[in-house]
Structures are given as structure tokens and as C-alpha cells.
PDB file of C-alpha atoms in Angstrom:
ATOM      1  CA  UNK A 282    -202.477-121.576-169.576  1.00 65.00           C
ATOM      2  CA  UNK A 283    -202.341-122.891-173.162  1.00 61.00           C
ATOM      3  CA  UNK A 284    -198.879-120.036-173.314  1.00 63.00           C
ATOM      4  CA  UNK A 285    -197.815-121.872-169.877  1.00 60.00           C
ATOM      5  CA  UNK A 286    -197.576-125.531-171.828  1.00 60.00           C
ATOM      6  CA  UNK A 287    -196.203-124.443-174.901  1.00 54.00           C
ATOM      7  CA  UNK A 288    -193.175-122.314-173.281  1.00 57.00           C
ATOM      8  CA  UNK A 289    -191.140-125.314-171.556  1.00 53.00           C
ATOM      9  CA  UNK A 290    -188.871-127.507-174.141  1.00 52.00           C
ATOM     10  CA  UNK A 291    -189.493-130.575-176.157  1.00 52.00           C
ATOM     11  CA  UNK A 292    -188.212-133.256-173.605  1.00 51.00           C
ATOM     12  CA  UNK A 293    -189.157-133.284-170.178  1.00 53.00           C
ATOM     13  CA  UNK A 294    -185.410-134.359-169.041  1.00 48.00           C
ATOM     14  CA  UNK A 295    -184.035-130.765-170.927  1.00 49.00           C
ATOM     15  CA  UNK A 296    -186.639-128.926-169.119  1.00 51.00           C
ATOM     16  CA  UNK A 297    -185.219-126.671-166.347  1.00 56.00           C
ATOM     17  CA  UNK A 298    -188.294-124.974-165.345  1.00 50.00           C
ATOM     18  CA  UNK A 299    -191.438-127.192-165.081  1.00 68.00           C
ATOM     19  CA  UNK A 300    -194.028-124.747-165.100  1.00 67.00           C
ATOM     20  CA  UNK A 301    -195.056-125.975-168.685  1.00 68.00           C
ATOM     21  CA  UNK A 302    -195.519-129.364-167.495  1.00 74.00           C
ATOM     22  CA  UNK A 303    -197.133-128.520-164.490  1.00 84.00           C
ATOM     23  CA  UNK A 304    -200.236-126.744-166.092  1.00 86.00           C
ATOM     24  CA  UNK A 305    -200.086-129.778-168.739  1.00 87.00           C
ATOM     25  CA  UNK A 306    -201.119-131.532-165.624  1.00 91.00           C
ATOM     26  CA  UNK A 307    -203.432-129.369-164.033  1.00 94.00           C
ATOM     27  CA  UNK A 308    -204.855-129.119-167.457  1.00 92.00           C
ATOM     28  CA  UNK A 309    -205.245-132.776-167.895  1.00 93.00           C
ATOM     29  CA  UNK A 310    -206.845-133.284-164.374  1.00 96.00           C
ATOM     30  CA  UNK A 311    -209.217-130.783-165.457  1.00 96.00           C
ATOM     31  CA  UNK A 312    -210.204-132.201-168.450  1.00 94.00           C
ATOM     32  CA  UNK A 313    -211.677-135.303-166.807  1.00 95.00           C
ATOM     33  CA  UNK A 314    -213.910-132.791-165.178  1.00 96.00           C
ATOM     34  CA  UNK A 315    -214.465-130.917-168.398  1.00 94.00           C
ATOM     35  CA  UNK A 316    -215.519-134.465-170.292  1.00 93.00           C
ATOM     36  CA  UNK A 317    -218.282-134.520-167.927  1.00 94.00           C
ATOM     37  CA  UNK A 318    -219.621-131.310-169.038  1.00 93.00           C
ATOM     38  CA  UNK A 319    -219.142-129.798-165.347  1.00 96.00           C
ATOM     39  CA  UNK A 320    -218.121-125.863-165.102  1.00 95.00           C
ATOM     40  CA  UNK A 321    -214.710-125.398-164.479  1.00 96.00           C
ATOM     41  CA  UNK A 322    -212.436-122.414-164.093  1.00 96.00           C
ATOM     42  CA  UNK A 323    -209.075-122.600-163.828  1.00 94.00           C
ATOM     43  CA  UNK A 324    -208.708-118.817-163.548  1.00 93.00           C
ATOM     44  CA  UNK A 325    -208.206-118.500-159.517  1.00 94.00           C
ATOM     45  CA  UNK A 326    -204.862-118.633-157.266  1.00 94.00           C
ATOM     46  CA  UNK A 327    -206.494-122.482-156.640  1.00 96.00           C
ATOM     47  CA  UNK A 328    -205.283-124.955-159.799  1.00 96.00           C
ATOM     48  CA  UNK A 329    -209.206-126.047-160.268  1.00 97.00           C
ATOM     49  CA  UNK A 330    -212.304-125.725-159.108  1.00 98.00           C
ATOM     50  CA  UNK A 331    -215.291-127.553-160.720  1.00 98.00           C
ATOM     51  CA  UNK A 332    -219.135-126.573-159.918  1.00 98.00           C
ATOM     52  CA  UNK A 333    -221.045-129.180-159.049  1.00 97.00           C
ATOM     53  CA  UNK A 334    -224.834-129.402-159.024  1.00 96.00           C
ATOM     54  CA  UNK A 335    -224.617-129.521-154.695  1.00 97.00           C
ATOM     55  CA  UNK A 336    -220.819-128.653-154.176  1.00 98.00           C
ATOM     56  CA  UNK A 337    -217.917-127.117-155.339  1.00 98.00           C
ATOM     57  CA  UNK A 338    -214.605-128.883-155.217  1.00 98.00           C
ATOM     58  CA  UNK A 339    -211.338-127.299-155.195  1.00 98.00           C
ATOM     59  CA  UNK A 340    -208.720-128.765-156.249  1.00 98.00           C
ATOM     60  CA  UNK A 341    -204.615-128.639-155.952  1.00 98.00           C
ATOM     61  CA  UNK A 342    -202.299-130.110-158.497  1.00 97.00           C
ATOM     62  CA  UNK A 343    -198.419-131.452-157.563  1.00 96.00           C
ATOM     63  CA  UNK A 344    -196.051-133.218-159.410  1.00 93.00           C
ATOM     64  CA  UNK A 345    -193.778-134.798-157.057  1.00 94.00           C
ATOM     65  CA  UNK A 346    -190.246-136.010-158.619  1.00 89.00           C
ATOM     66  CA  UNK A 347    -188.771-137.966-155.035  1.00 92.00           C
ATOM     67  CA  UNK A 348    -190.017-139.693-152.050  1.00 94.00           C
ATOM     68  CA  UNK A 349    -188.297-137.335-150.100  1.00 95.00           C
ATOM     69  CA  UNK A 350    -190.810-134.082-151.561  1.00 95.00           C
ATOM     70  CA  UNK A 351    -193.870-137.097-151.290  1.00 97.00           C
ATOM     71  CA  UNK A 352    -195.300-135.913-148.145  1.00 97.00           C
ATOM     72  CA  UNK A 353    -194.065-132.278-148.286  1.00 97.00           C
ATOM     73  CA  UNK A 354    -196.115-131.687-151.390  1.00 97.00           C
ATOM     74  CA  UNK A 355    -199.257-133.106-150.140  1.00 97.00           C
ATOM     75  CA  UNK A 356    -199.018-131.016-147.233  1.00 97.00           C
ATOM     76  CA  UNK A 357    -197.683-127.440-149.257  1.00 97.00           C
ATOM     77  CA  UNK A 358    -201.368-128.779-150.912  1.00 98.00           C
ATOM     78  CA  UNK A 359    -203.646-129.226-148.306  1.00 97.00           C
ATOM     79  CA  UNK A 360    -202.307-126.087-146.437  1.00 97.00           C
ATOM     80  CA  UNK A 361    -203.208-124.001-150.155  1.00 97.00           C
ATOM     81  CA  UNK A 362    -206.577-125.869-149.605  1.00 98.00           C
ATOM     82  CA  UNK A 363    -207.000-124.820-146.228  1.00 96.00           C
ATOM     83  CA  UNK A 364    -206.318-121.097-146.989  1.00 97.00           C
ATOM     84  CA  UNK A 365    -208.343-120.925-150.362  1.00 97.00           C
ATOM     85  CA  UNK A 366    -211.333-122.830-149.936  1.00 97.00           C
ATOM     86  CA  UNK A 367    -214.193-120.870-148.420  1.00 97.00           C
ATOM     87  CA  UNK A 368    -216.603-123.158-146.318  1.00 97.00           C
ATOM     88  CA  UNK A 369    -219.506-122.308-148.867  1.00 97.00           C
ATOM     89  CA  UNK A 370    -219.315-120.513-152.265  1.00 97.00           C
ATOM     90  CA  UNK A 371    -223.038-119.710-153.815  1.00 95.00           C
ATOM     91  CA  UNK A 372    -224.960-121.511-150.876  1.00 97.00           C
ATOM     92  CA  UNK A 373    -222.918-124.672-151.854  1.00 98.00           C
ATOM     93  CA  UNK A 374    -220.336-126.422-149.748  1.00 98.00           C
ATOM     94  CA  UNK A 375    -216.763-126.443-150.562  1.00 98.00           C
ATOM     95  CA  UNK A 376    -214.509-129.561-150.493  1.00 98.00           C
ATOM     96  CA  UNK A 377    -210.862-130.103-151.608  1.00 98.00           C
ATOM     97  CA  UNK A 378    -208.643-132.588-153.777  1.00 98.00           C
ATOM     98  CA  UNK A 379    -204.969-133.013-153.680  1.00 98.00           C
ATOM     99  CA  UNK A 380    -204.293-134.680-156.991  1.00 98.00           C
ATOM    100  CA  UNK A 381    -200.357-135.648-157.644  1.00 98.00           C
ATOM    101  CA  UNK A 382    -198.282-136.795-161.065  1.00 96.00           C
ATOM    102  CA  UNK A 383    -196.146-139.528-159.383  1.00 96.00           C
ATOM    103  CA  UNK A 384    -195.169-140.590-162.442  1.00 94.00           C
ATOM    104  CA  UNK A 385    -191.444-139.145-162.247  1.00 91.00           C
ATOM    105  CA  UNK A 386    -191.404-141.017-158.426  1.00 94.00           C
ATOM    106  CA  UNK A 387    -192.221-144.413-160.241  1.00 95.00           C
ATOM    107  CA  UNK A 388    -190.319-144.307-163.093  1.00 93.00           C
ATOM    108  CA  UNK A 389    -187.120-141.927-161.858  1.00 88.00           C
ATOM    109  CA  UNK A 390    -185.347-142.472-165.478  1.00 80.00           C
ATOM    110  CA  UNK A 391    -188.718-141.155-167.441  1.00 71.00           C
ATOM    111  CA  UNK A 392    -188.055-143.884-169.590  1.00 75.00           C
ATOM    112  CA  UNK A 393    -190.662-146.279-171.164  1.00 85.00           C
ATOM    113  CA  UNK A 394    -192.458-149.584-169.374  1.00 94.00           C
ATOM    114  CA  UNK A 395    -191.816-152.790-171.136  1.00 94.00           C
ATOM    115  CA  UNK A 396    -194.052-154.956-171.048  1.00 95.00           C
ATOM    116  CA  UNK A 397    -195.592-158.488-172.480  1.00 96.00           C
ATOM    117  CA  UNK A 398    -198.773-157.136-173.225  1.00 96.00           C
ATOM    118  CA  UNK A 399    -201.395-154.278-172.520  1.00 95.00           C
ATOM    119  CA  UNK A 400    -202.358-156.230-169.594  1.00 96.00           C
ATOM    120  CA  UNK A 401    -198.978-156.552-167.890  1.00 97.00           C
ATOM    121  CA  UNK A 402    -198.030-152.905-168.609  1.00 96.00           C
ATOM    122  CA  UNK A 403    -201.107-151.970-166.385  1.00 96.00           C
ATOM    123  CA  UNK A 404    -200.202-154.569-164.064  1.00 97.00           C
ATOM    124  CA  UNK A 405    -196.224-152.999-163.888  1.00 97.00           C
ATOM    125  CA  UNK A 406    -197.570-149.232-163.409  1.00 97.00           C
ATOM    126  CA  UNK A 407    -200.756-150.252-160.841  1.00 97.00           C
ATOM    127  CA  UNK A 408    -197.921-151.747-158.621  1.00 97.00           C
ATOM    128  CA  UNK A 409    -195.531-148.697-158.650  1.00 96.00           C
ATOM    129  CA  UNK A 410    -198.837-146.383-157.941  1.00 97.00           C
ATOM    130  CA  UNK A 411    -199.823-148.571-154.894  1.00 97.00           C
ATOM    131  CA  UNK A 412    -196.553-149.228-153.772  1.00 97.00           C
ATOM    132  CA  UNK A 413    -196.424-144.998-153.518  1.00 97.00           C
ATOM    133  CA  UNK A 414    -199.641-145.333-151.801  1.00 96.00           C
ATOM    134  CA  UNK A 415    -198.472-147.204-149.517  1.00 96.00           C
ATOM    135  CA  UNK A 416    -196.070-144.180-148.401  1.00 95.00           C
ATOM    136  CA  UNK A 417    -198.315-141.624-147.986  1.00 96.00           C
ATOM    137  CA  UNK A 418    -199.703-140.884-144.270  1.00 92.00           C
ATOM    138  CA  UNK A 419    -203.522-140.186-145.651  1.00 93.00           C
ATOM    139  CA  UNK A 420    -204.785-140.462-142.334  1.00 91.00           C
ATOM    140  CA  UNK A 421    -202.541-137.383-140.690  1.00 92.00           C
ATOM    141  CA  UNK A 422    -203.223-135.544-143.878  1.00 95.00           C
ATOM    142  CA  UNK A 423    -206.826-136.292-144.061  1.00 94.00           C
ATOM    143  CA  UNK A 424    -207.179-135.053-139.781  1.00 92.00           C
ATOM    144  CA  UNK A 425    -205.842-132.098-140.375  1.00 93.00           C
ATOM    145  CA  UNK A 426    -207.834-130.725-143.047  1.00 95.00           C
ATOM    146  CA  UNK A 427    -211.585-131.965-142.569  1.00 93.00           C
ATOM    147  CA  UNK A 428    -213.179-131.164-145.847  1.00 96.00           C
ATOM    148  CA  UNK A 429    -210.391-132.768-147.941  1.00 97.00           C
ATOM    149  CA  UNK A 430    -211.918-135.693-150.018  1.00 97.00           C
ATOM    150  CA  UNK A 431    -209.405-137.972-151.745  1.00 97.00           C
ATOM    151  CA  UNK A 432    -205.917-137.427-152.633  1.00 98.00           C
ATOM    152  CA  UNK A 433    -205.692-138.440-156.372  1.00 98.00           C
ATOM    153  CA  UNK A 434    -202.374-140.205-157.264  1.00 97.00           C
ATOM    154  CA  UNK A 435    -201.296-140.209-161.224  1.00 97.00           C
ATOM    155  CA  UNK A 436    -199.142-141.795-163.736  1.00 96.00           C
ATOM    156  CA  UNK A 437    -198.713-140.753-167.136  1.00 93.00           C
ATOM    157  CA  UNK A 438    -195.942-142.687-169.110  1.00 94.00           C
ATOM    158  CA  UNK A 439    -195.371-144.033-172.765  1.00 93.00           C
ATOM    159  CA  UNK A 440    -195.396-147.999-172.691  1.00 95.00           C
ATOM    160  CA  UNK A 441    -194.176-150.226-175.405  1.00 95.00           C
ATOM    161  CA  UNK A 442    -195.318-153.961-175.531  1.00 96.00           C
ATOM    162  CA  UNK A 443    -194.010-157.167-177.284  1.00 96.00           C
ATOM    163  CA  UNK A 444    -198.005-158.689-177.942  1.00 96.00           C
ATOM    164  CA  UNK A 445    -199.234-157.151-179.735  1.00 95.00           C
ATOM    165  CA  UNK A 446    -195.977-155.634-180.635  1.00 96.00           C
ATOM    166  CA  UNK A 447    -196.812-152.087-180.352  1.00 95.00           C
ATOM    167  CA  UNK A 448    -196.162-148.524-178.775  1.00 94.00           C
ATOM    168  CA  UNK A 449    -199.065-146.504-176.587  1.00 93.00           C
ATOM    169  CA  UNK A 450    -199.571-144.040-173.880  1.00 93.00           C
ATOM    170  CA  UNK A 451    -200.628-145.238-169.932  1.00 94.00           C
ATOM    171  CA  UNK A 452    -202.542-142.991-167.956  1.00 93.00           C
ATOM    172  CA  UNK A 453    -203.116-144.913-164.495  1.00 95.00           C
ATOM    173  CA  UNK A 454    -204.711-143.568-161.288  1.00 95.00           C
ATOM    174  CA  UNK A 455    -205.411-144.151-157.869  1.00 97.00           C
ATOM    175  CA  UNK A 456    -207.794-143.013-155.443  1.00 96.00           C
ATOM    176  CA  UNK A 457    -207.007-142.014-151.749  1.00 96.00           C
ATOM    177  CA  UNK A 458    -210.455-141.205-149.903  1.00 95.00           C
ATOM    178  CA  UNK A 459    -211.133-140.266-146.656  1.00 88.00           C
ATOM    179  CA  UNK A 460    -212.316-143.029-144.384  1.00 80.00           C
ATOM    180  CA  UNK A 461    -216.199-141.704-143.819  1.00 68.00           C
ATOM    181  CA  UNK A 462    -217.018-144.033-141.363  1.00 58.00           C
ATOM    182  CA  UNK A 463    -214.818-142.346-138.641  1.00 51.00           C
TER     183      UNK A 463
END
């Protein structure tokens, strides 16, 4: 994986094959997991799958670049879900994740976010993420693949501010879960 990253080229916008950034990704969704000091193995046709004490969750990784791919890539995931999840692996259940870099769909010109301060940066890029929440059809995707938990939108994007004047790095995230009460 670590060969994966380091073969695409400096600048995402020269890049003509995104493997490289896609296992950058899949690497950073992982490492939540891995900060957590949960087993994860990233070895298998599925992106990740992390052990946990009573289940095993699988999870698929998409970066989607236009509203037009939005709902095609969930899907393309849930369908790998679907075919590479087993019901139970070591006596424990198996459930999925779709998580999706949306980052390129917000900000289509991979520039920077201006912003006032820290506060209103976060405020800029929680708006874009929920306004792309908005868009996606959870509820169809959800139906047709019962064990799938949450679909876990992402942003990753540098951010400069004027107070204090200063340069830093916005991960952002929203959570899609399943409604359990249905």
C-alpha cells in the first residue's frame, strides 16, 4: 500500500491515475481505526476490515469527484459489500461501511477555503458536506443491503484563515446511519 501512495505525482490536479490517492484514503480511514488500537487488515479484495471485540466491520472506500458518480459509487460500494462480506467471520457478525472522500465534489477547483477564522472554515466545509448529504438516497441504499451501517462522508482540504492569520489542514466528516428504529 505504502508503494500504492508514493507512485502517483506531487499534485493531485497532475495526477492521471488516482490509485495513489485512493489508498491515501483508504489508509487514512483506517487509521482512525488503527488509533483505537483495533486489528485491522487491509490485505483482502475488501479496502478494510477492522475486528471488533463482538463484530467485524467491513468497510469500502470511494472518492467521488461529481454529483453525477455520487450515487453510482455508493452503490458500485454496497454491491462489493454485498458480495464480500460473509454473514459471520470467527462466530462474529459481519457489518459494512461505505465511507466516501467528497472533498473533490465540494471543492471542484481543489483549491483552498478562505475563511475568517478556524471557526468559520469549519462552518464553510460542514455546509458543503451536508449540503452532499442532502443528495444521497440513504434510505434506498440502506434497503437494499441490510447489514450496511453508516455511509461515512469525508473532506480533506488545506484552509487558510485571516484570524489568526494562518495556514492548516481540515479534515471534516459526516455520519449517515441507518435509521434502527424501522
Amino acid at each position: 500500500k505504502l508503494k500504492l501512495i508514493n507512485s502517483g505525482r506531487d499534485f493531485a490536479a497532475f495526477d492521471t491515475n488516482s490509485t495513489s490517492r485512493d489508498t491515501q484514503f483508504e489508509l487514512r480511514i483506517a487509521s482512525y481505526f488503527c488509533s483505537k488500537n483495533l486489528v485491522i487488515d487491509v490485505s483482502t479484495e475488501t479496502d478494510i476490515i477492522v475486528e471488533f471485540e463482538k463484530f467485524f466491520l467491513y468497510i469500502e472506500c470511494k472518492r467521488i469527484h461529481s454529483e453525477k458518480k455520487l450515487m453510482r459509487k455508493i452503490y458500485e460500494a454496497s454491491d462489493q459489500l454485498k458480495s464480500r462480506m460473509p454473514k459471520k467471520r470467527g462466530g462474529k457478525p459481519c457489518y459494512g461501511l461505505i465511507a466516501i472522500d467528497v472533498t473533490a465534489l465540494a471543492f471542484p477547483h481543489q483549491g483552498l477555503v478562505f475563511g475568517i477564522t478556524p471557526e468559520h472554515n469549519r462552518k464553510i466545509i460542514q455546509e458543503k458536506i451536508i449540503d452532499i448529504a442532502n443528495k444521497i438516497n440513504s434510505d434506498n441504499v440502506m434497503t437494499q443491503n441490510p447489514r450496511l451501517l453508516a455511509i461515512w462522508e469525508n473532506i480533506h482540504i488545506p484552509a487558510t484563515r485571516m484570524q489568526p492569520p494562518g495556514c492548516e489542514t481540515r479534515f471534516s466528516y459526516n455520519m449517515i446511519f441507518r435509521d434502527f428504529e424501522r
